[in-house]
XYZ file of C-alpha atoms in Angstrom:
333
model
C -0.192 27.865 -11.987
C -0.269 23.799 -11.863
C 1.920 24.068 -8.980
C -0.328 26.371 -6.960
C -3.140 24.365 -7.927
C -2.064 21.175 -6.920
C -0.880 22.960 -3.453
C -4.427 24.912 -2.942
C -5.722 21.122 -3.453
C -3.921 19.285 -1.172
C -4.640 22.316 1.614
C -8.046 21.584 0.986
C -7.660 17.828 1.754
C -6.000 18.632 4.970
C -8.603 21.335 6.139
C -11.412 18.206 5.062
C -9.613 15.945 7.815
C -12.403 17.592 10.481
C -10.024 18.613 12.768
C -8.418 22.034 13.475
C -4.712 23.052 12.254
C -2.598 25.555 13.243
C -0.683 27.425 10.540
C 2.516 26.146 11.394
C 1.375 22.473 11.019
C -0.205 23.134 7.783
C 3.072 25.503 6.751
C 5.249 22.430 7.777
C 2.482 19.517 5.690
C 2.862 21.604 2.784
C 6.463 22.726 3.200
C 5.378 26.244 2.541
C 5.275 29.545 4.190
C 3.073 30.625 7.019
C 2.439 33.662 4.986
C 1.731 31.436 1.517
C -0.157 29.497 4.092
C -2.688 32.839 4.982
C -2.612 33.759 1.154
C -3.984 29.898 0.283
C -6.946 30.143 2.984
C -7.646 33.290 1.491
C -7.821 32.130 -2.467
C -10.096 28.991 -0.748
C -12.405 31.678 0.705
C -12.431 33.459 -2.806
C -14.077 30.112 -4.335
C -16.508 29.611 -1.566
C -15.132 27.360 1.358
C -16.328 28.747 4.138
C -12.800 28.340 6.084
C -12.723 29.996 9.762
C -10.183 30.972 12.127
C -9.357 29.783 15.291
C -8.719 31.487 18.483
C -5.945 30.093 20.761
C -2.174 30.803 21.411
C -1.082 29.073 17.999
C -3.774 30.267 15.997
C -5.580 28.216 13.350
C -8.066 27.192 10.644
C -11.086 25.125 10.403
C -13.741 24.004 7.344
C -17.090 24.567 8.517
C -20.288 23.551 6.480
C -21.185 26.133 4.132
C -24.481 27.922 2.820
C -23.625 26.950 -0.839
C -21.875 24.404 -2.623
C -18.519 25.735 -3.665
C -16.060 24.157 -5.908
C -15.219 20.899 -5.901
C -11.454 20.455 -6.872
C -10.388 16.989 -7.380
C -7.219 14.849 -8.636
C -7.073 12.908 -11.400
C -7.736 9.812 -10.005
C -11.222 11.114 -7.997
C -12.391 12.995 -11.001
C -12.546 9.188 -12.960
C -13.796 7.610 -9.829
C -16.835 9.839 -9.529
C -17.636 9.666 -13.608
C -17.987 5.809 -13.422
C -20.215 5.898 -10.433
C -22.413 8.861 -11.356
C -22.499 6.659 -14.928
C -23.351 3.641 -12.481
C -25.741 5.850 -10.502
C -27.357 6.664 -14.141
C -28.531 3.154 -15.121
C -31.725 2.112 -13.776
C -31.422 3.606 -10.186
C -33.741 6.138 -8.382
C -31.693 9.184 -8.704
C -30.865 8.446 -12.766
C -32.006 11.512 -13.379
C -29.746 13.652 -11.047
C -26.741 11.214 -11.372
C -27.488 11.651 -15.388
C -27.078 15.752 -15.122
C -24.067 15.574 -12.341
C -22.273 13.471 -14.895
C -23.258 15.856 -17.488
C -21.603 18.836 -15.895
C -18.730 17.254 -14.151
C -17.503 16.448 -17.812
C -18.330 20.417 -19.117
C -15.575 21.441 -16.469
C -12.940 18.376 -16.620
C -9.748 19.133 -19.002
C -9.380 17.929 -22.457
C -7.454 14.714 -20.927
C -9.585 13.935 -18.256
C -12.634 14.133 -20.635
C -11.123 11.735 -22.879
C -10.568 9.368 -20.202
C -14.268 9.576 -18.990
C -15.672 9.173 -22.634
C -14.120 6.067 -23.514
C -16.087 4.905 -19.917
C -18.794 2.656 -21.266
C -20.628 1.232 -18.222
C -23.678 -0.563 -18.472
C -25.609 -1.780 -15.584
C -27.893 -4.983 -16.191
C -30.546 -5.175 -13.821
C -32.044 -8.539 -12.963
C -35.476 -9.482 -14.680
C -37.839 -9.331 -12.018
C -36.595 -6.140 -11.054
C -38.363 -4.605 -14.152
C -41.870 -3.724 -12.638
C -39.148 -1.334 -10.178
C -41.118 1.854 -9.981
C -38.676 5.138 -9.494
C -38.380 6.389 -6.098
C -38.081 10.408 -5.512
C -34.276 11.470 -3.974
C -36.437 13.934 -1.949
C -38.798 11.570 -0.404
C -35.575 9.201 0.636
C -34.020 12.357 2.421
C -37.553 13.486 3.744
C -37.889 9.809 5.334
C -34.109 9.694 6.161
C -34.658 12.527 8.261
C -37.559 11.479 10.185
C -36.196 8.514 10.944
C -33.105 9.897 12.483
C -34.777 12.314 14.685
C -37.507 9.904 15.450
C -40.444 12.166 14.286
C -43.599 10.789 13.724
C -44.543 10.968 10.001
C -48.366 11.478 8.385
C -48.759 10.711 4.774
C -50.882 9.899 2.422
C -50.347 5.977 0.675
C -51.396 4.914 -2.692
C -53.181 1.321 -1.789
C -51.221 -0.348 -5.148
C -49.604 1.495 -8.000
C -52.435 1.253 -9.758
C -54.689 3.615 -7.907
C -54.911 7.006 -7.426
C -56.973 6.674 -3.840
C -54.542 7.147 -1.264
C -54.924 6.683 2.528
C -54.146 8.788 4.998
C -51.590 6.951 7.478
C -49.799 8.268 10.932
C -46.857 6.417 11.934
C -43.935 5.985 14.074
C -40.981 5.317 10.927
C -38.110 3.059 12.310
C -35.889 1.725 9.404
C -35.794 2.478 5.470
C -34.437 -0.422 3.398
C -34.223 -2.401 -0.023
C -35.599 -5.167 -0.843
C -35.215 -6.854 -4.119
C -34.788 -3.673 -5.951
C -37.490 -2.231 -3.767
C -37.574 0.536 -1.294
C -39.627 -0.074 2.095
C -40.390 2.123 4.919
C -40.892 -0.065 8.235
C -43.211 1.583 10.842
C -45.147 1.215 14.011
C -48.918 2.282 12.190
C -50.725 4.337 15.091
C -54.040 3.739 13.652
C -53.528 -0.366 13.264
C -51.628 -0.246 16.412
C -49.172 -2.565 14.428
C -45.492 -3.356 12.698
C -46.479 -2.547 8.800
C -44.228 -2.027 5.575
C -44.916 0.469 3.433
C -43.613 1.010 -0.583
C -41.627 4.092 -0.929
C -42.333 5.069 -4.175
C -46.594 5.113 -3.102
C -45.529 7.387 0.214
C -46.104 11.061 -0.234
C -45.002 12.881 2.986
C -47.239 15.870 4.694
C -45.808 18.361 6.596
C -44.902 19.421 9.636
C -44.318 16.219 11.024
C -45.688 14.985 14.558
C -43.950 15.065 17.822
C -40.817 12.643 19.088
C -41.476 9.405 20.035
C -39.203 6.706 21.817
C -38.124 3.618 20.074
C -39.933 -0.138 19.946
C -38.512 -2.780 20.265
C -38.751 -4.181 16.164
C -40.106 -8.126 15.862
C -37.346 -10.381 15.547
C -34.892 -8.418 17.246
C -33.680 -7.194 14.332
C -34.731 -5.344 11.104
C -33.177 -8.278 8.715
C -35.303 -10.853 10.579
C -38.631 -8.658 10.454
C -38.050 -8.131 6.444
C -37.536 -11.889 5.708
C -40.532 -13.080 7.836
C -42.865 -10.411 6.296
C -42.274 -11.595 2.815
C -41.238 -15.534 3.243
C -42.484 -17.244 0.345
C -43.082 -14.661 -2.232
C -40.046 -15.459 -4.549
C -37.784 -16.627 -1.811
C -35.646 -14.740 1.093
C -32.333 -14.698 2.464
C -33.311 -17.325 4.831
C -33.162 -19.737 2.169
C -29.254 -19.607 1.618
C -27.419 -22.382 3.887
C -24.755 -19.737 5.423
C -26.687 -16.008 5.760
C -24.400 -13.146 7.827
C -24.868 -9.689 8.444
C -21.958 -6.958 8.140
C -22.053 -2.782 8.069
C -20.706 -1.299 5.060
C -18.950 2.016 4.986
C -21.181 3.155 1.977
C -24.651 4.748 1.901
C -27.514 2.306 1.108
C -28.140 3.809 -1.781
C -24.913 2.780 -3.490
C -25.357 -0.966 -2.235
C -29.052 -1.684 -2.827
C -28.753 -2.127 -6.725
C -25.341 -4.949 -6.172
C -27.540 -6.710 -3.313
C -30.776 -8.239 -4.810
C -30.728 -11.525 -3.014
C -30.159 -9.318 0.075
C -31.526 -6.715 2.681
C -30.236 -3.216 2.732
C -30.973 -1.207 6.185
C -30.248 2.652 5.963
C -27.463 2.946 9.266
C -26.628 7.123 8.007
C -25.636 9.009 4.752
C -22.224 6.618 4.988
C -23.311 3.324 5.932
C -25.741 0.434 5.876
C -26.395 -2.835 7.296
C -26.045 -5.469 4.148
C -28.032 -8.944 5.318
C -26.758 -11.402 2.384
C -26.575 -15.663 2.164
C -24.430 -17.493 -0.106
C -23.641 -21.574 -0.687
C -20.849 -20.856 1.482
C -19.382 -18.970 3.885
C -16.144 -18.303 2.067
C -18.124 -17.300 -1.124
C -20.114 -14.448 0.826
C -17.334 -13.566 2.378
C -16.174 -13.030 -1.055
C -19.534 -11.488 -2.301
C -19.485 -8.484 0.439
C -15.656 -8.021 0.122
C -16.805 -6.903 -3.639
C -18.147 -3.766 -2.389
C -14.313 -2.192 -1.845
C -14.955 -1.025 1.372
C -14.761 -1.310 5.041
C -16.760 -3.985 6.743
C -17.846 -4.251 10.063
C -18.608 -8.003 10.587
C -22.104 -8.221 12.826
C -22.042 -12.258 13.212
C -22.484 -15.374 12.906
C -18.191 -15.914 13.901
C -18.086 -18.441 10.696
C -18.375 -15.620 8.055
C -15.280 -13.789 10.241
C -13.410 -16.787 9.724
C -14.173 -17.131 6.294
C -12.868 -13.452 5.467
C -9.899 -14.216 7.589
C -8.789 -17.312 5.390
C -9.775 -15.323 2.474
C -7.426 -12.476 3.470
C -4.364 -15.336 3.966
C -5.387 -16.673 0.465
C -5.415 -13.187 -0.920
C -1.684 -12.404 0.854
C -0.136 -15.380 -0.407
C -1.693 -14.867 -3.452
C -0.313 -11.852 -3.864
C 3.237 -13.116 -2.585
C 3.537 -15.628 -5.686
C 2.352 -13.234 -8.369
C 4.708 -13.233 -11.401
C 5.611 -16.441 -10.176
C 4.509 -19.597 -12.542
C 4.849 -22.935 -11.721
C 4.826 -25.441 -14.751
C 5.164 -29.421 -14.029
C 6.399 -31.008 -17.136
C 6.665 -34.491 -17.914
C 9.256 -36.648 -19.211
């Protein structure tokens, strides 16, 4: 039973590569059957996966989006990885909630080892002090924006003038970017009534539907959503701008998972898999060595110094890791 398990797992893996296989290639992967191959896709349907076949001399398979979420297998290794960031997730961000109940039932269906593992997890996430007055932001209304923004809709909602007030304001706009700011989320928009660049608080937006027709992209101040943020709010508390060495890089991680690590920095929504992380440091080797903490891959956007900086930190890292076990002692006579 482990056996076909593990083998009905690592079929899945292939299938999630986003590319077609034929059976032979996935018979010859596996070093299996064709025919335990067919039986496999068919025990995959069973659970939900939504697995098709392909037409063509060789034949094949495919995994298309489904209708429903089916089951999620995972190894060992994933399983522990997704408990410590759903208990990350659960600590003072805007989906605590949801990341609170995923974590919740992803232990009900782990094994009595696995769940052992997870409960010794103790993570605790500190977040800084003037992050306090953070209001909660809705999942839905991050999607709902999300969306608009990436088929360039134009958006009417209403606006709560300060989160003290109940009055809200009835705004039209053309949204551009979503992004964090100091533990903040902030919709920037062209504001078809003010005929003007305006930021707007996520957490006082409350979308109305349906939304208005396409529009074609402006041209954002600055050149450059980074530049726009830190010239809107220079001088209340500080900005980027402040740091001697600032850089800009894409991370392959959703903005989501970045904003709570990058107070000191901006946080521009790029797709459900990656941002645009605006950060400054003392030095250019030390935020080179701040982004590199996110365990990902980086795409370096400029200035060249903070390439070189992670390219001496990667030689320092490789001999680094030549000499380990290695120790050096000078004693004296």
């Amino acid at each position: 039973m482990h056996k076909t398990s593990s083998r009905l797992l690592a079929l899945l893996s292939l299938l999630q590569m986003h590319r077609d296989w034929s059976g032979d290639d996935l018979a010859g992967r596996l070093d299996i059957t064709s025919r335990t191959v067919r039986r496999d896709i068919d025990r995959l349907r069973e659970l939900g996966y939504p697995i098709t076949t392909v037409k063509g001399p060789a034949g094949g398979y495919r995994l298309e989006a489904g209708t429903h979420l089916p089951p999620l297998l995972f190894d060992d290794d994933q399983a522990v990885a997704l408990a410590i960031a759903l208990q990350t997730a659960a600590a003072g961000t805007t989906v605590a909630e949801d990341a609170s109940r995923a974590l919740a039932t992803l232990r009900q269906v782990m094994p009595p080892r696995l769940r052992h593992r997870i409960d010794l997890l103790r993570v605790t996430a500190v977040q800084p002090h003037a992050a306090g007055d953070t209001l909660q932001v809705e999942a839905q209304v991050l999607m709902d924006l999300s969306r608009v923004i990436d088929a360039r809709e134009e958006l009417r909602f209403d606006y709560a003038a300060s989160s003290s007030t109940s009055v809200d304001n009835s705004r039209r706009v053309q949204p551009h970017h979503l992004v964090t700011w100091r533990q903040r989320w902030y919709l920037v928009a062209w504001d078809l009534h003010r005929e003007d660049w305006r930021t707007f608080r996520v957490e006082r937006i409350r979308p109305r539907t349906p939304t208005g027709p396409r529009f074609a992209p402006r041209e954002i101040p600055g050149g450059n959503v980074s530049t726009f943020i830190t010239s809107r709010f220079r001088g209340n508390g500080g900005t980027t701008t402040d740091w001697p060495c600032q850089g800009e890089v894409v991370l392959h991680l959703p903005a989501a998972d970045v904003a709570p690590f990058a107070q000191d920095g901006i946080v521009e929504e790029l797709g459900p898999h990656h941002c645009r992380l605006t950060l400054g440091s003392w030095s250019w080797t030390g935020l080179a060595a701040a982004i590199g903490r996110f365990d990902t891959d980086i795409e370096v956007i400029g200035p060249p110094q903070l390439a070189a900086a992670f390219g001496d930190l990667a030689a320092r890292y490789t001999n680094a890791a030549r000499t380990t076990g290695q120790v050096r002692t000078d004693r004296s006579s």
